[in-house]
Structure formats: C-alpha cells, structure tokens
mmCIF file of N, CA and C in Angstrom:
data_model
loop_
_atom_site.group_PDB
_atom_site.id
_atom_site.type_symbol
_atom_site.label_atom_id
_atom_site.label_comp_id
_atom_site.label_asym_id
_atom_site.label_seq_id
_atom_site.Cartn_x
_atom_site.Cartn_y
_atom_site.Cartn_z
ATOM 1 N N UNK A 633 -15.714 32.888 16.757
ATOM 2 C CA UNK A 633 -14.697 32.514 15.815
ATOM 3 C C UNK A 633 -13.474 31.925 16.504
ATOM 4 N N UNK A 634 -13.330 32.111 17.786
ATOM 5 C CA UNK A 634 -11.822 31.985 18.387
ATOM 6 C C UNK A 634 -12.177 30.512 18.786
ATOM 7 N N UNK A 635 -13.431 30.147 19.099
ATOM 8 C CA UNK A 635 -13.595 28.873 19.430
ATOM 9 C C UNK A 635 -13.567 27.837 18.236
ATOM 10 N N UNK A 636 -14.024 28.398 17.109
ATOM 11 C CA UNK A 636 -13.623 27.321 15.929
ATOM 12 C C UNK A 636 -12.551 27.223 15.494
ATOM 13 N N UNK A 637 -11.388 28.236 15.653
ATOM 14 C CA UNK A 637 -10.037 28.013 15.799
ATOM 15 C C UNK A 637 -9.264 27.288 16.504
ATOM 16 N N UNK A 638 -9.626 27.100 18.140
ATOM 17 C CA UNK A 638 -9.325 26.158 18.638
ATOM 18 C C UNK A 638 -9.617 25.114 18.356
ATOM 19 N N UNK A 639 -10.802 24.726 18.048
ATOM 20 C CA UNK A 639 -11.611 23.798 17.794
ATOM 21 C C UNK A 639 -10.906 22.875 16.861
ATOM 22 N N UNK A 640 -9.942 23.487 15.612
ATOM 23 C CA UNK A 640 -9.009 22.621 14.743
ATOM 24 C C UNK A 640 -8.003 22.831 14.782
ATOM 25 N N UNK A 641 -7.543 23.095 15.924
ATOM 26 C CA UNK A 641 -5.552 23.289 16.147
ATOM 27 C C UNK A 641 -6.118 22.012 17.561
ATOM 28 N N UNK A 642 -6.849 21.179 18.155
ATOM 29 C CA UNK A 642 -6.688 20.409 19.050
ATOM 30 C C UNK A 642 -7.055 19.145 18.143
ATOM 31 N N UNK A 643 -6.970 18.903 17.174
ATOM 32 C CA UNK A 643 -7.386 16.982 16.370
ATOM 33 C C UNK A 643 -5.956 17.258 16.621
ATOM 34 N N UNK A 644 -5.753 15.574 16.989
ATOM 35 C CA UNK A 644 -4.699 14.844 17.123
ATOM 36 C C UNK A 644 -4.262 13.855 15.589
ATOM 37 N N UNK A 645 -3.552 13.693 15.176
ATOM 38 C CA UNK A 645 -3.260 13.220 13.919
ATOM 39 C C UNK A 645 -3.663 11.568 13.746
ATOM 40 N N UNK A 646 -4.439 11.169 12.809
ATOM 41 C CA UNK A 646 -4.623 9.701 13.080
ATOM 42 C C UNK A 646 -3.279 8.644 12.647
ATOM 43 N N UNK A 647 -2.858 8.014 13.775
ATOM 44 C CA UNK A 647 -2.042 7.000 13.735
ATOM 45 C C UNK A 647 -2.834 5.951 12.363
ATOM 46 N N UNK A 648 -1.763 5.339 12.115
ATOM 47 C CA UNK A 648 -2.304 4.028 11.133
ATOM 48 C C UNK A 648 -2.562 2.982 11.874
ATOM 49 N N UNK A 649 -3.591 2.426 11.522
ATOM 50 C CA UNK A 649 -4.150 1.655 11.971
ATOM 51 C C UNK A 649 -3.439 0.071 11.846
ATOM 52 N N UNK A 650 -2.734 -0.556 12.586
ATOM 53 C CA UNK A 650 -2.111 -1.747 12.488
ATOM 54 C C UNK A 650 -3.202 -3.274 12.411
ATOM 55 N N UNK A 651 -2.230 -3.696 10.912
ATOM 56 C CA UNK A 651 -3.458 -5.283 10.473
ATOM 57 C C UNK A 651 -2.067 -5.773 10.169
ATOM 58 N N UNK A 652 -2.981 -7.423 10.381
ATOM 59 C CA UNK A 652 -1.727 -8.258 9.629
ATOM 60 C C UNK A 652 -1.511 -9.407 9.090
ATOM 61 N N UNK A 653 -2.726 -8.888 8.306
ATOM 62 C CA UNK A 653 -2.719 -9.686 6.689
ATOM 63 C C UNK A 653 -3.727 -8.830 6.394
ATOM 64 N N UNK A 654 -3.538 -8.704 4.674
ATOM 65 C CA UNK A 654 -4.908 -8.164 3.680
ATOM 66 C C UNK A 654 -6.239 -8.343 3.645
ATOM 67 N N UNK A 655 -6.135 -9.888 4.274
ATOM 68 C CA UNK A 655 -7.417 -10.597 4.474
ATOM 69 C C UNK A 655 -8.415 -9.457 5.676
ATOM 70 N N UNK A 656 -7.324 -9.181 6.431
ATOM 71 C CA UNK A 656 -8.197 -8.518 7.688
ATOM 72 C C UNK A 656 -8.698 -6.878 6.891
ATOM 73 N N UNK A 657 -8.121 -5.831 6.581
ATOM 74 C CA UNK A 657 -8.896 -4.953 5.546
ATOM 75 C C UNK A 657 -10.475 -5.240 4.897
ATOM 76 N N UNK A 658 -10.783 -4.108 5.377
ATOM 77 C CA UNK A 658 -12.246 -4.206 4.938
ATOM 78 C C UNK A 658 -12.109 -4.236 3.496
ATOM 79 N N UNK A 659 -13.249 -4.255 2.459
ATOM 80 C CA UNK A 659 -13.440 -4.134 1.131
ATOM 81 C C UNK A 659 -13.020 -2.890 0.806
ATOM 82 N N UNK A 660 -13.184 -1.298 1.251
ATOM 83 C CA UNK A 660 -12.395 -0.318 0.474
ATOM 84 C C UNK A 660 -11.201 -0.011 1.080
ATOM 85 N N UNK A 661 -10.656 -0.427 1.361
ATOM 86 C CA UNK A 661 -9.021 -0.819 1.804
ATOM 87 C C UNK A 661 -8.312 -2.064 1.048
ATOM 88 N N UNK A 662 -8.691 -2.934 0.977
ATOM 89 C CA UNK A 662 -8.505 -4.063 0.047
ATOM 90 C C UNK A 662 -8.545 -3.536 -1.233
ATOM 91 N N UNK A 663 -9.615 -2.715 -1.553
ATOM 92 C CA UNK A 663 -9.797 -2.086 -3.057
ATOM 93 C C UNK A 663 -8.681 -1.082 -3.588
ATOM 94 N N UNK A 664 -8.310 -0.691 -2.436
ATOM 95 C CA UNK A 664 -7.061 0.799 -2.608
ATOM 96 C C UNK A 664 -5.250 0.080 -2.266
ATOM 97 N N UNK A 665 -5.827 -1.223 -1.819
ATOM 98 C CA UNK A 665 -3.993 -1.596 -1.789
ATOM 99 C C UNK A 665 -4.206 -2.311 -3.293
ATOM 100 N N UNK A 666 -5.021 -3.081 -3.634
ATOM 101 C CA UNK A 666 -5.015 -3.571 -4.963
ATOM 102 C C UNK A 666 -4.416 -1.905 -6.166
ATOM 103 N N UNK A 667 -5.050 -1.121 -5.922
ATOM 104 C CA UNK A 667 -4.751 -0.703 -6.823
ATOM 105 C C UNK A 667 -3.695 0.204 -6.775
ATOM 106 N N UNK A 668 -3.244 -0.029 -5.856
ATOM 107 C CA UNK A 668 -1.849 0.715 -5.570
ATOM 108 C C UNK A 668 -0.958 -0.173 -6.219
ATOM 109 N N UNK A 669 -0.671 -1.493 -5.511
ATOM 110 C CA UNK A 669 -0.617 -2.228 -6.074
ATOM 111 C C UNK A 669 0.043 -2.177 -7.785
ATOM 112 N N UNK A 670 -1.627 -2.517 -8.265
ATOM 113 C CA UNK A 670 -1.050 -2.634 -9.928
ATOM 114 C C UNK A 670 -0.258 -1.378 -10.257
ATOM 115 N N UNK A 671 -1.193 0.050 -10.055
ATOM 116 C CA UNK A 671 -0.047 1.735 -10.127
ATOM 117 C C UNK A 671 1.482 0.879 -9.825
ATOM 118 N N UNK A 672 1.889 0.932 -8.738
ATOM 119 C CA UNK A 672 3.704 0.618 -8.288
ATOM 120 C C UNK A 672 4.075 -0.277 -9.753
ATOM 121 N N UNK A 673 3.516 -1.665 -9.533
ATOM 122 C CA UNK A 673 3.972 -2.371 -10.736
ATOM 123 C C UNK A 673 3.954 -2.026 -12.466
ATOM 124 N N UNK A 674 2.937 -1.330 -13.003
ATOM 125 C CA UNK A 674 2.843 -0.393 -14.000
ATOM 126 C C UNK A 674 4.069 0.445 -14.197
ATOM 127 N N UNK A 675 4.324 1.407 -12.886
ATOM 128 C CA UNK A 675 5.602 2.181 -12.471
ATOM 129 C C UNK A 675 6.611 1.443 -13.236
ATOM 130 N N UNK A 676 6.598 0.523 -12.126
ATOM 131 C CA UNK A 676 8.493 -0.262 -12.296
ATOM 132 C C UNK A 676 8.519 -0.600 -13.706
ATOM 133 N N UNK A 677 7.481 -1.534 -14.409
ATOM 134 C CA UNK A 677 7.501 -2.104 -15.551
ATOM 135 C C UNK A 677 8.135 -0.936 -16.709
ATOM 136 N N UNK A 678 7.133 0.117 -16.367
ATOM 137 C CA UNK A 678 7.672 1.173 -17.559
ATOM 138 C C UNK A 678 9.034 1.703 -17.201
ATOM 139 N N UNK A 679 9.332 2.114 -16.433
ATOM 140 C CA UNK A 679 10.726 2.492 -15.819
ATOM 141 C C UNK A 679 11.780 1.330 -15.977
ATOM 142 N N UNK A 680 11.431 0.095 -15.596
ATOM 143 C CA UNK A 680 12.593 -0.682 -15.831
ATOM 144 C C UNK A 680 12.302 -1.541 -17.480
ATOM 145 N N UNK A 681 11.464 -1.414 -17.953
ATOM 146 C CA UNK A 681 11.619 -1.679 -19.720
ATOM 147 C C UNK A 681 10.846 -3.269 -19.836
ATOM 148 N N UNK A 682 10.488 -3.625 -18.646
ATOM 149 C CA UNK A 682 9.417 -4.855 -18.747
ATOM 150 C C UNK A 682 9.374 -5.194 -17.703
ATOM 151 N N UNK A 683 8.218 -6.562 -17.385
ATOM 152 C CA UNK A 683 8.176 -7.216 -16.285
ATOM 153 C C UNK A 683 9.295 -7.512 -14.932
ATOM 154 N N UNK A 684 9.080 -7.347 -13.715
ATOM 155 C CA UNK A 684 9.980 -8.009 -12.820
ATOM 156 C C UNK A 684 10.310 -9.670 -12.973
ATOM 157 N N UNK A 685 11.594 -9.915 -13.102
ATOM 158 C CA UNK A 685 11.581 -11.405 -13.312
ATOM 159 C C UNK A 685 13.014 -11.638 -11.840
ATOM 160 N N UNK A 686 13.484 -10.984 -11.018
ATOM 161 C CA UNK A 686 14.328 -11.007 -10.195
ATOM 162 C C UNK A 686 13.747 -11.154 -8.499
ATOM 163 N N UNK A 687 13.827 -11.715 -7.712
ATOM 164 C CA UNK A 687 12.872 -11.327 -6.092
ATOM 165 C C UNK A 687 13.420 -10.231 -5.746
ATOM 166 N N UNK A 688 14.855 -9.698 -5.844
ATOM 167 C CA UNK A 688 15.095 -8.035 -5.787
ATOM 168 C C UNK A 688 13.777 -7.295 -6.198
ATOM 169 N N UNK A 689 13.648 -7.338 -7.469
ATOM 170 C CA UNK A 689 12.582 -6.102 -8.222
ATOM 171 C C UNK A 689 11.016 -6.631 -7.510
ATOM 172 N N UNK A 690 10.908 -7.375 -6.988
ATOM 173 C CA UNK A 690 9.242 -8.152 -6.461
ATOM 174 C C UNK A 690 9.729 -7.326 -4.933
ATOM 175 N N UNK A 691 10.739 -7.884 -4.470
ATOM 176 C CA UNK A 691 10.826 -6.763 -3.127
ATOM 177 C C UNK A 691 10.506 -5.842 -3.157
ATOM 178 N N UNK A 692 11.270 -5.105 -4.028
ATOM 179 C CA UNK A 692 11.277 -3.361 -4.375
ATOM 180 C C UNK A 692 9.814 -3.208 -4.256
ATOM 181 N N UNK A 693 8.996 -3.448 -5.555
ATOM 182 C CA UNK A 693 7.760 -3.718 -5.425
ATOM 183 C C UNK A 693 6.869 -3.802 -3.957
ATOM 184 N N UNK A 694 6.790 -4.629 -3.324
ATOM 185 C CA UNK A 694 6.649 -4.781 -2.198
ATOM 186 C C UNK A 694 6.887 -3.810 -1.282
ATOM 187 N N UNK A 695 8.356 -3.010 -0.958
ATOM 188 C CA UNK A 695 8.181 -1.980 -0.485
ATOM 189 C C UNK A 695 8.056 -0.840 -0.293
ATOM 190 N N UNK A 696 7.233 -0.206 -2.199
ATOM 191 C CA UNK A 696 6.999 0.566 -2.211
ATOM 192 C C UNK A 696 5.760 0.561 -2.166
ATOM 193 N N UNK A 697 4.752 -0.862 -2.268
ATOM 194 C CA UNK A 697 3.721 -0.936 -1.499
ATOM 195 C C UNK A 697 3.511 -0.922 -0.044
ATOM 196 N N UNK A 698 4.364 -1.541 0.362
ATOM 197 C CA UNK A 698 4.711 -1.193 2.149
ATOM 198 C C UNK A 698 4.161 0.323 2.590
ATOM 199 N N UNK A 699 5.018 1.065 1.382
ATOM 200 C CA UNK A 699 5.249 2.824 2.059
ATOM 201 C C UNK A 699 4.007 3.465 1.772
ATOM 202 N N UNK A 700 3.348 2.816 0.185
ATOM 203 C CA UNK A 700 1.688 3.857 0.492
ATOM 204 C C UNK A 700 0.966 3.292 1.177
ATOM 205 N N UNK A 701 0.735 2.043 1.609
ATOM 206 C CA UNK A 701 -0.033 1.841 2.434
ATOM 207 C C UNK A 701 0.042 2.638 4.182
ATOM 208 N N UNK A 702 1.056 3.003 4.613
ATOM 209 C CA UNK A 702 1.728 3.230 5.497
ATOM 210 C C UNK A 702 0.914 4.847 5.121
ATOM 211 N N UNK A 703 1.375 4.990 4.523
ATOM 212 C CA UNK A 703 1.183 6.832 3.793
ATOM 213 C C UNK A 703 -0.717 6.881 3.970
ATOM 214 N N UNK A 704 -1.065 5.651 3.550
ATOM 215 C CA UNK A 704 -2.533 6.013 3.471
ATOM 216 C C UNK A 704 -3.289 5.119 5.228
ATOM 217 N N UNK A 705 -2.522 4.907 6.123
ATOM 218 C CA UNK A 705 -3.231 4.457 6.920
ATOM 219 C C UNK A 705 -2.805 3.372 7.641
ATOM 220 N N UNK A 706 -2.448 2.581 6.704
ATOM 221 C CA UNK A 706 -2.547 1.194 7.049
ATOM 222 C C UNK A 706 -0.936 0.479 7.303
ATOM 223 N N UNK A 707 -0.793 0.229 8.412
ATOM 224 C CA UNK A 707 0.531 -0.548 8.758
ATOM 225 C C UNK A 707 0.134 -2.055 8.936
ATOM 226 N N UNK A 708 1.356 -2.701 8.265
ATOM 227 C CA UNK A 708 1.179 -4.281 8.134
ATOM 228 C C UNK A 708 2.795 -4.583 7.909
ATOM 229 N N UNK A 709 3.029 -5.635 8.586
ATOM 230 C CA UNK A 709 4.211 -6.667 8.733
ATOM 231 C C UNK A 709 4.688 -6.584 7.220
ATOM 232 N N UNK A 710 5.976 -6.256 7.011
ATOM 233 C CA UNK A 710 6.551 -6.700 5.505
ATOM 234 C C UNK A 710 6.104 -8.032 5.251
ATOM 235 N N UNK A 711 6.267 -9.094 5.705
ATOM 236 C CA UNK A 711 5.949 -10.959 5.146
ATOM 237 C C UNK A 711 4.756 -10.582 4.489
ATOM 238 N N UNK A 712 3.290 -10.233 4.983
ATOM 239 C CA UNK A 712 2.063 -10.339 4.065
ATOM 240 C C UNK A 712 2.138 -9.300 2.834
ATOM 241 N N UNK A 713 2.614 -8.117 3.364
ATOM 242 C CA UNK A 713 2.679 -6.997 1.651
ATOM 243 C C UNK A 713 3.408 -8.515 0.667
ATOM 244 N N UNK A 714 4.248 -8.993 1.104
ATOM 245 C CA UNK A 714 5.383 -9.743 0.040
ATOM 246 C C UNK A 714 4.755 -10.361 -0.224
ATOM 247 N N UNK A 715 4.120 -11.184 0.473
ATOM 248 C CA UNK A 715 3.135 -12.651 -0.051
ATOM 249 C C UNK A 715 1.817 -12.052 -0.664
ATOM 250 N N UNK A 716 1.116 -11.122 -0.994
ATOM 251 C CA UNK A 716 0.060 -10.510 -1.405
ATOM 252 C C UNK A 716 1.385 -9.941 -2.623
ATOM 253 N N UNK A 717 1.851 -9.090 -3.007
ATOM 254 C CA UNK A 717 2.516 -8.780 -4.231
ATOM 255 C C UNK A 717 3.017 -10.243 -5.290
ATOM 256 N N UNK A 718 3.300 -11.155 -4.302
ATOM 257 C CA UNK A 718 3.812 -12.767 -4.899
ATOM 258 C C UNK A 718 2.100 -13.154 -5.699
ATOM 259 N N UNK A 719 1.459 -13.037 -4.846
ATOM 260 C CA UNK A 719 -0.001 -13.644 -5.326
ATOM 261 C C UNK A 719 -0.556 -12.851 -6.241
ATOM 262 N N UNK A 720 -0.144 -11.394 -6.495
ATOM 263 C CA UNK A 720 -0.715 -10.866 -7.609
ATOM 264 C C UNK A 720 0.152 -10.545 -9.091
ATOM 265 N N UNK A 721 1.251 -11.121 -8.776
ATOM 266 C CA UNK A 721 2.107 -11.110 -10.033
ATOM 267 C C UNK A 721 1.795 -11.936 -11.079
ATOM 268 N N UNK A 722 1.239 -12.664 -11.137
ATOM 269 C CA UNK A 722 0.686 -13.201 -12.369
ATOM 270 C C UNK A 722 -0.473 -12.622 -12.643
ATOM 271 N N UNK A 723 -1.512 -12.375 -12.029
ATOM 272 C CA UNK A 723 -2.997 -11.310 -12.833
ATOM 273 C C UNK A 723 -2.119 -10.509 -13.047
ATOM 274 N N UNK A 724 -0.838 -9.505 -13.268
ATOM 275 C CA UNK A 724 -0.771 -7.862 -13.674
ATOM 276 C C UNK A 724 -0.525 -8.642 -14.774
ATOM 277 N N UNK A 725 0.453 -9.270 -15.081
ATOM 278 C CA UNK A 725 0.924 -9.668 -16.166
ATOM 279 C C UNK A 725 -0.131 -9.646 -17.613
ATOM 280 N N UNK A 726 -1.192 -10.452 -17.288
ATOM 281 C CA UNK A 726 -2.565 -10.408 -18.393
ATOM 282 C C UNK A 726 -3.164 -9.565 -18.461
#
C-alpha cells in the first residue's frame, strides 16, 4: 500500500501544451474550443441583453476564451483566439 501512495504523490502536473493557431489542434480539441466558444458567447449575450456589436465585447469574448482554453490545456498566442472568435461571430448569430 505505501508503494501505491507514493506511486501518486510523484505525477508531475501536466503543463499546457503550447499551439499557435486552431488549425494545429487535433479534432477533439478543435471540438471543445468550438464549444467553449459558443458557451462564453451565449454567456455574454444573456448577461449583456444581446449580441456583441463593440471589438471591446469580441475581446472580452476572446479572453475568456483565452482562459478556458488555458484552464483545459491548451496555450495559444492571443492574435489566433481573436481571429478564430472574429471568424465565428457570424455562425453564433444564426
């Protein structure tokens, strides 16, 4: 027993893995920022009483996609989260 105790007090914590662009994400990583993604924007929309129409509120957006991705793994340059949130603001909308 004392050895399976050690056994999980020595994993080392996994760092996030650094990409930099979306394009590079495999398919279930791509699948989980998308839908983080729409979740954040859903968020803001209901909280702020409709669509983002300001690049403030598309930022915001942006970096609260920044932070789960970060949270779930994945570190990437602010410019591509922004330009991937820019490219999906018109599909949330419909």
């Amino acid at each position: 027993m004392a050895n399976e105790k050690n056994k999980n007090n020595n994993t080392k914590p996994v760092a996030p893995k650094k990409y930099n662009a979306i394009s590079d994400l495999d398919a279930k990583k791509k699948n989980d920022v998308a839908a983080w993604a729409y979740e954040i924007y859903c968020d803001f929309c209901k909280a702020n009483g409709g669509v983002p129409s300001e690049p403030e509120q598309v930022a915001e957006i942006a970096g609260r996609l920044g932070k789960k991705m970060l949270a779930g793994k994945i570190l990437m340059p602010e410019k591509p989260v922004q330009v991937y949130v820019n490219s999906k603001m018109a599909s949330f909308w419909m």
